[in-house]
């Protein structure tokens, strides 16, 4: 059982490192630097298609990491002719957009050029239900490498009091880069372009240094904040030639969670635990009472009832086994015969701590 704060919100793609070219100029290190953080509350109408609990939903955020590209508008024409992200400039990222799960083509056009504007690049991808993604504009116009690149944001089964970290090198045209904290924590060794590194760390502030293949410091003491029970994606961006200083875009994405409440329709009080983990959710629920909402990690789960005070060492009275999905509220009723019934789930991201902004 997690100890999540009520939060909004919201195939591991490990790419083969693409060979990079040696730098022709050594940039001056930036010291110190504070990276921009992009939280769930930032940007966009997050639910423009008014999706509900019965819909298959995928969670996508967009970023611009192409150092020599002007601001762009991004379109998904299968969902209409309005852009899903507007005037997205280098170094910027959006919050999550809730999309109907499915296979789509994302199109990048110069900002303001409209639905018939010149296509800069496209991406075809299958965004599966209950998954999270960043779709980033990457590469360089000058070298003909401009792409839209998907990265999976893994928000399931994050351990208590842990920050899951995914580092991606989007610095195009340079040598492989190594990223370490001031304390020596490894954030990625010899990462080439679109190289990905994953690790789990203690939440907190880390000061990161980026060095080139020959050991030259290109960025020093760049402060990043790793949140508890969350995924932090660190997108390293900038220019290998120093025309755009290196920096991190920090995407904080809370763990996938669901809310449940319980109704006791039986004749005796019940104690309720959750598996996996054998953690108590309700100490004692009297007949006819409804519990407060409890937040649990999304996924496969079992709720078990006992005589109050006996817990997992006592005899099971009843159980409900099933799936709880991200950002849904579910009411489960335990009957007098200890069977269980469930209500219709409600899609409720606005019930979490972070508000949805229009």
XYZ file of C-alpha atoms in Angstrom:
358
model
C 0.000 0.000 0.000
C 1.344 3.388 -0.929
C 1.172 6.458 1.233
C 0.147 8.698 -1.692
C -0.973 12.208 -1.279
C -4.143 12.763 -3.233
C -2.666 13.934 -6.493
C -3.948 14.941 -9.898
C -3.504 13.373 -12.718
C -2.828 11.963 -14.170
C 7.051 -1.500 -23.530
C 9.651 0.310 -21.671
C 11.154 2.033 -24.734
C 14.882 1.620 -24.422
C 16.252 2.980 -27.661
C 19.490 1.869 -29.242
C 21.848 4.790 -28.877
C 22.203 6.596 -32.185
C 25.811 7.396 -32.994
C 26.669 11.023 -32.460
C 29.315 13.296 -33.854
C 32.166 14.808 -31.904
C 31.731 18.366 -30.729
C 33.508 21.062 -32.676
C 33.254 23.575 -29.878
C 33.230 23.176 -26.109
C 30.374 25.120 -24.505
C 31.008 27.165 -21.395
C 29.472 25.384 -18.382
C 26.395 26.979 -16.866
C 26.817 27.265 -13.093
C 24.482 26.956 -11.320
C 21.221 26.243 -13.135
C 17.722 25.581 -11.864
C 15.634 23.447 -14.193
C 12.037 24.244 -15.081
C 9.554 21.865 -13.504
C 6.386 20.913 -15.344
C 3.716 19.574 -13.036
C 0.334 18.047 -13.668
C -1.336 21.414 -13.153
C 0.417 23.097 -16.067
C -1.147 24.037 -19.392
C -3.999 22.921 -21.561
C -7.580 21.840 -21.239
C -6.617 18.404 -19.992
C -9.884 16.664 -20.931
C -11.049 18.308 -24.169
C -12.972 15.200 -25.280
C -14.910 14.950 -21.998
C -13.768 11.396 -21.381
C -15.405 9.385 -18.641
C -14.816 6.249 -16.600
C -16.204 3.951 -19.283
C -13.760 5.268 -21.890
C -10.327 3.902 -22.690
C -8.020 6.759 -21.731
C -4.357 7.427 -22.383
C -2.331 10.254 -20.832
C 0.002 12.258 -23.092
C 2.148 15.339 -22.553
C 4.130 17.204 -25.189
C 7.595 18.791 -25.124
C 9.773 20.833 -27.492
C 13.456 19.896 -27.303
C 14.636 20.759 -30.847
C 17.199 23.500 -30.245
C 16.968 25.224 -33.635
C 13.225 24.860 -34.248
C 10.709 27.689 -33.860
C 7.548 27.241 -31.737
C 5.141 24.630 -33.076
C 1.505 23.627 -33.000
C 0.780 19.908 -32.662
C -2.245 18.239 -34.252
C -3.915 14.835 -34.031
C -6.209 14.944 -37.038
C -7.988 11.689 -36.112
C -9.394 13.713 -33.190
C -10.192 16.914 -35.096
C -8.531 19.951 -36.639
C -7.841 21.882 -33.432
C -4.238 21.658 -32.152
C -3.642 19.593 -29.023
C -0.721 21.887 -28.120
C -0.266 25.460 -29.347
C 2.783 27.715 -29.636
C 5.025 25.175 -27.915
C 8.538 26.657 -27.829
C 11.964 25.123 -27.224
C 12.361 24.164 -23.569
C 8.614 24.052 -22.912
C 6.386 21.107 -22.030
C 2.685 20.736 -21.412
C 0.769 19.035 -18.663
C -1.051 15.801 -19.432
C -3.796 15.712 -22.031
C -6.351 12.915 -21.630
C -6.895 11.265 -25.028
C -9.077 8.386 -26.155
C -6.663 5.469 -26.364
C -5.814 4.530 -29.937
C -3.412 4.717 -32.851
C -2.779 8.276 -34.022
C -0.610 10.412 -36.253
C 0.747 13.501 -34.500
C 1.690 16.339 -36.847
C 3.996 19.285 -36.051
C 3.508 22.600 -37.884
C 4.970 26.043 -37.313
C 2.984 27.844 -34.630
C 0.153 29.886 -36.097
C 0.415 28.374 -39.589
C -2.940 26.649 -39.195
C -4.272 23.262 -40.073
C -2.980 23.560 -43.652
C 0.476 24.782 -42.637
C 3.674 23.062 -43.726
C 4.240 19.754 -41.978
C 7.574 19.778 -40.166
C 7.460 16.156 -39.011
C 4.975 13.473 -37.993
C 4.782 10.536 -35.600
C 2.577 7.434 -35.783
C 1.968 5.707 -32.462
C -0.448 3.416 -30.658
C -1.317 5.059 -27.319
C -2.703 2.190 -25.252
C -5.287 2.518 -22.509
C -4.098 3.486 -19.015
C -0.587 4.347 -20.218
C 1.328 7.638 -20.035
C 3.618 9.180 -22.637
C 5.703 12.168 -23.518
C 5.727 13.040 -27.203
C 8.686 15.346 -27.843
C 9.893 17.336 -30.824
C 13.566 16.323 -31.050
C 16.575 16.695 -33.334
C 17.688 19.612 -35.481
C 16.212 21.256 -38.551
C 19.725 22.125 -39.732
C 20.774 18.474 -39.926
C 17.455 17.099 -41.170
C 16.917 15.029 -38.020
C 13.693 16.644 -36.773
C 11.410 13.999 -35.275
C 8.529 13.523 -32.894
C 9.653 10.929 -30.373
C 7.483 8.939 -27.884
C 8.781 7.949 -24.447
C 6.740 5.790 -22.090
C 6.219 7.314 -18.625
C 5.953 4.318 -16.297
C 3.671 5.295 -13.421
C 2.667 1.861 -12.065
C 3.896 0.111 -8.930
C 6.210 2.813 -7.635
C 7.518 1.818 -4.213
C 6.667 3.820 -1.097
C 8.796 6.908 -0.529
C 10.674 6.379 -3.796
C 11.147 8.588 -6.825
C 11.307 6.696 -10.109
C 13.617 8.544 -12.506
C 13.788 8.362 -16.305
C 16.571 10.406 -17.938
C 16.538 11.044 -21.710
C 19.334 12.750 -23.674
C 17.788 15.004 -26.321
C 20.987 16.953 -27.062
C 21.400 16.347 -30.774
C 24.711 16.273 -32.639
C 27.145 15.885 -29.757
C 29.212 13.211 -28.074
C 27.643 10.807 -25.526
C 26.952 12.510 -22.198
C 27.284 11.365 -18.596
C 25.078 12.724 -15.825
C 25.906 12.462 -12.127
C 24.771 14.160 -8.948
C 27.092 16.103 -6.659
C 26.922 13.111 -4.292
C 27.941 10.713 -7.057
C 24.539 9.239 -7.932
C 24.430 7.818 -11.458
C 21.837 9.473 -13.715
C 23.151 7.959 -16.947
C 26.575 7.045 -18.323
C 27.596 7.725 -21.939
C 24.061 8.417 -23.081
C 23.851 9.071 -26.811
C 21.071 10.959 -28.533
C 17.680 9.670 -27.332
C 19.546 7.438 -24.896
C 17.378 6.498 -21.880
C 18.470 5.724 -18.303
C 16.183 4.518 -15.495
C 16.792 4.415 -11.748
C 14.984 4.654 -8.402
C 16.221 7.216 -5.873
C 15.293 8.804 -2.577
C 13.070 11.865 -3.136
C 14.727 15.240 -2.714
C 16.814 17.861 -4.488
C 19.776 16.707 -6.572
C 22.436 18.928 -8.150
C 23.400 17.382 -11.478
C 26.525 17.741 -13.587
C 26.671 16.817 -17.281
C 30.033 15.901 -18.796
C 31.088 15.093 -22.351
C 32.948 11.981 -23.451
C 36.303 13.638 -22.724
C 35.224 14.655 -19.203
C 34.497 18.317 -19.940
C 31.737 19.721 -17.702
C 28.991 21.143 -19.933
C 26.492 21.820 -17.143
C 27.145 21.955 -13.401
C 24.966 22.001 -10.295
C 21.655 21.921 -12.150
C 19.075 21.472 -9.371
C 16.281 18.964 -9.975
C 13.535 17.995 -7.543
C 12.562 14.325 -7.331
C 9.102 13.806 -5.857
C 8.004 10.904 -3.676
C 5.736 8.154 -5.085
C 6.113 9.656 -8.546
C 7.944 9.377 -11.822
C 10.368 12.186 -12.625
C 11.349 12.356 -16.296
C 14.456 14.478 -16.884
C 14.766 15.599 -20.490
C 18.283 16.893 -21.157
C 18.113 19.537 -23.893
C 20.334 22.140 -25.512
C 22.887 22.445 -28.309
C 26.084 20.481 -28.689
C 27.738 23.621 -30.118
C 26.741 25.780 -27.154
C 24.274 28.022 -29.023
C 21.537 26.804 -26.658
C 22.794 26.131 -23.100
C 22.170 22.677 -21.716
C 19.308 22.336 -19.255
C 16.793 19.818 -17.975
C 13.063 19.839 -18.461
C 11.697 18.130 -15.338
C 8.390 16.318 -15.833
C 6.897 15.217 -12.509
C 4.164 12.619 -12.950
C 2.453 11.171 -9.875
C 1.951 7.450 -9.560
C -1.259 6.047 -11.037
C -3.773 5.934 -8.176
C -7.467 5.200 -7.714
C -9.958 6.050 -4.979
C -12.273 3.533 -3.315
C -14.940 3.720 -0.662
C -16.842 0.923 1.036
C -20.438 0.368 2.114
C -21.317 -2.202 4.780
C -24.714 -3.692 3.935
C -24.246 -6.530 6.389
C -25.396 -6.939 9.989
C -21.983 -6.867 11.713
C -19.077 -4.389 11.643
C -16.165 -5.188 9.346
C -12.469 -4.369 9.122
C -11.069 -3.903 5.591
C -7.544 -4.618 4.334
C -6.004 -4.324 0.883
C -3.749 -6.771 -0.958
C -1.020 -6.759 -2.086
C 0.595 -5.439 1.040
C -1.920 -6.417 3.720
C -2.537 -2.816 4.774
C -5.546 -1.702 6.757
C -7.883 0.698 4.961
C -10.811 0.726 7.418
C -10.475 -0.203 11.102
C -14.191 -0.763 11.676
C -17.187 -0.051 9.435
C -20.555 -0.421 11.151
C -23.604 -1.890 9.427
C -25.217 0.680 7.124
C -22.157 2.964 7.140
C -20.091 4.246 4.206
C -16.349 4.716 4.624
C -14.254 7.726 3.709
C -12.463 7.601 0.368
C -9.140 5.715 0.407
C -6.422 6.084 -2.224
C -4.726 2.949 -3.542
C -2.287 2.177 -6.318
C -4.052 1.439 -9.594
C -4.010 -2.097 -10.979
C -4.994 -5.536 -9.702
C -6.170 -5.413 -6.107
C -8.031 -7.441 -3.479
C -10.052 -5.951 -0.623
C -10.618 -8.375 2.268
C -12.981 -8.038 5.259
C -12.412 -9.377 8.791
C -13.954 -9.118 12.209
C -12.660 -5.761 13.546
C -9.384 -6.158 15.403
C -8.474 -9.540 13.918
C -6.983 -8.421 10.579
C -4.941 -10.783 8.389
C -4.411 -13.204 11.296
C -8.165 -13.677 11.593
C -10.689 -15.474 9.429
C -11.642 -13.800 6.188
C -15.284 -12.812 5.974
C -15.480 -11.640 2.377
C -13.435 -10.213 -0.467
C -13.578 -8.217 -3.682
C -11.000 -9.009 -6.397
C -10.579 -6.877 -9.477
C -8.883 -3.970 -11.271
C -8.951 -0.333 -10.255
C -8.031 2.108 -12.999
C -6.153 5.424 -12.861
C -8.092 8.415 -11.569
C -11.362 6.541 -11.113
C -13.552 6.469 -8.017
C -15.137 3.121 -7.186
C -17.706 2.209 -4.494
C -17.706 -1.393 -3.241
C -20.544 -2.772 -1.134
C -20.091 -5.772 1.156
C -23.360 -7.719 1.612
C -24.755 -9.606 4.584
C -23.588 -12.901 3.014
C -20.077 -11.374 2.661
C -20.314 -11.193 -1.104
C -19.306 -7.905 -2.695
C -20.823 -5.680 -5.351
C -19.300 -2.730 -7.167
C -20.846 0.460 -8.463
C -20.068 2.194 -11.719
C -16.635 3.838 -11.630
C -16.396 7.613 -11.954
C -13.541 9.342 -13.783
C -12.497 11.962 -11.244
C -9.071 13.543 -11.738
C -10.471 16.809 -10.362
C -10.951 15.187 -6.929
C -7.190 14.965 -6.406
C -4.980 17.593 -4.801
C -3.872 19.318 -8.017
C -6.724 21.130 -9.788
C -7.394 20.842 -13.517
C -7.013 24.239 -15.113
C -9.082 25.253 -18.134
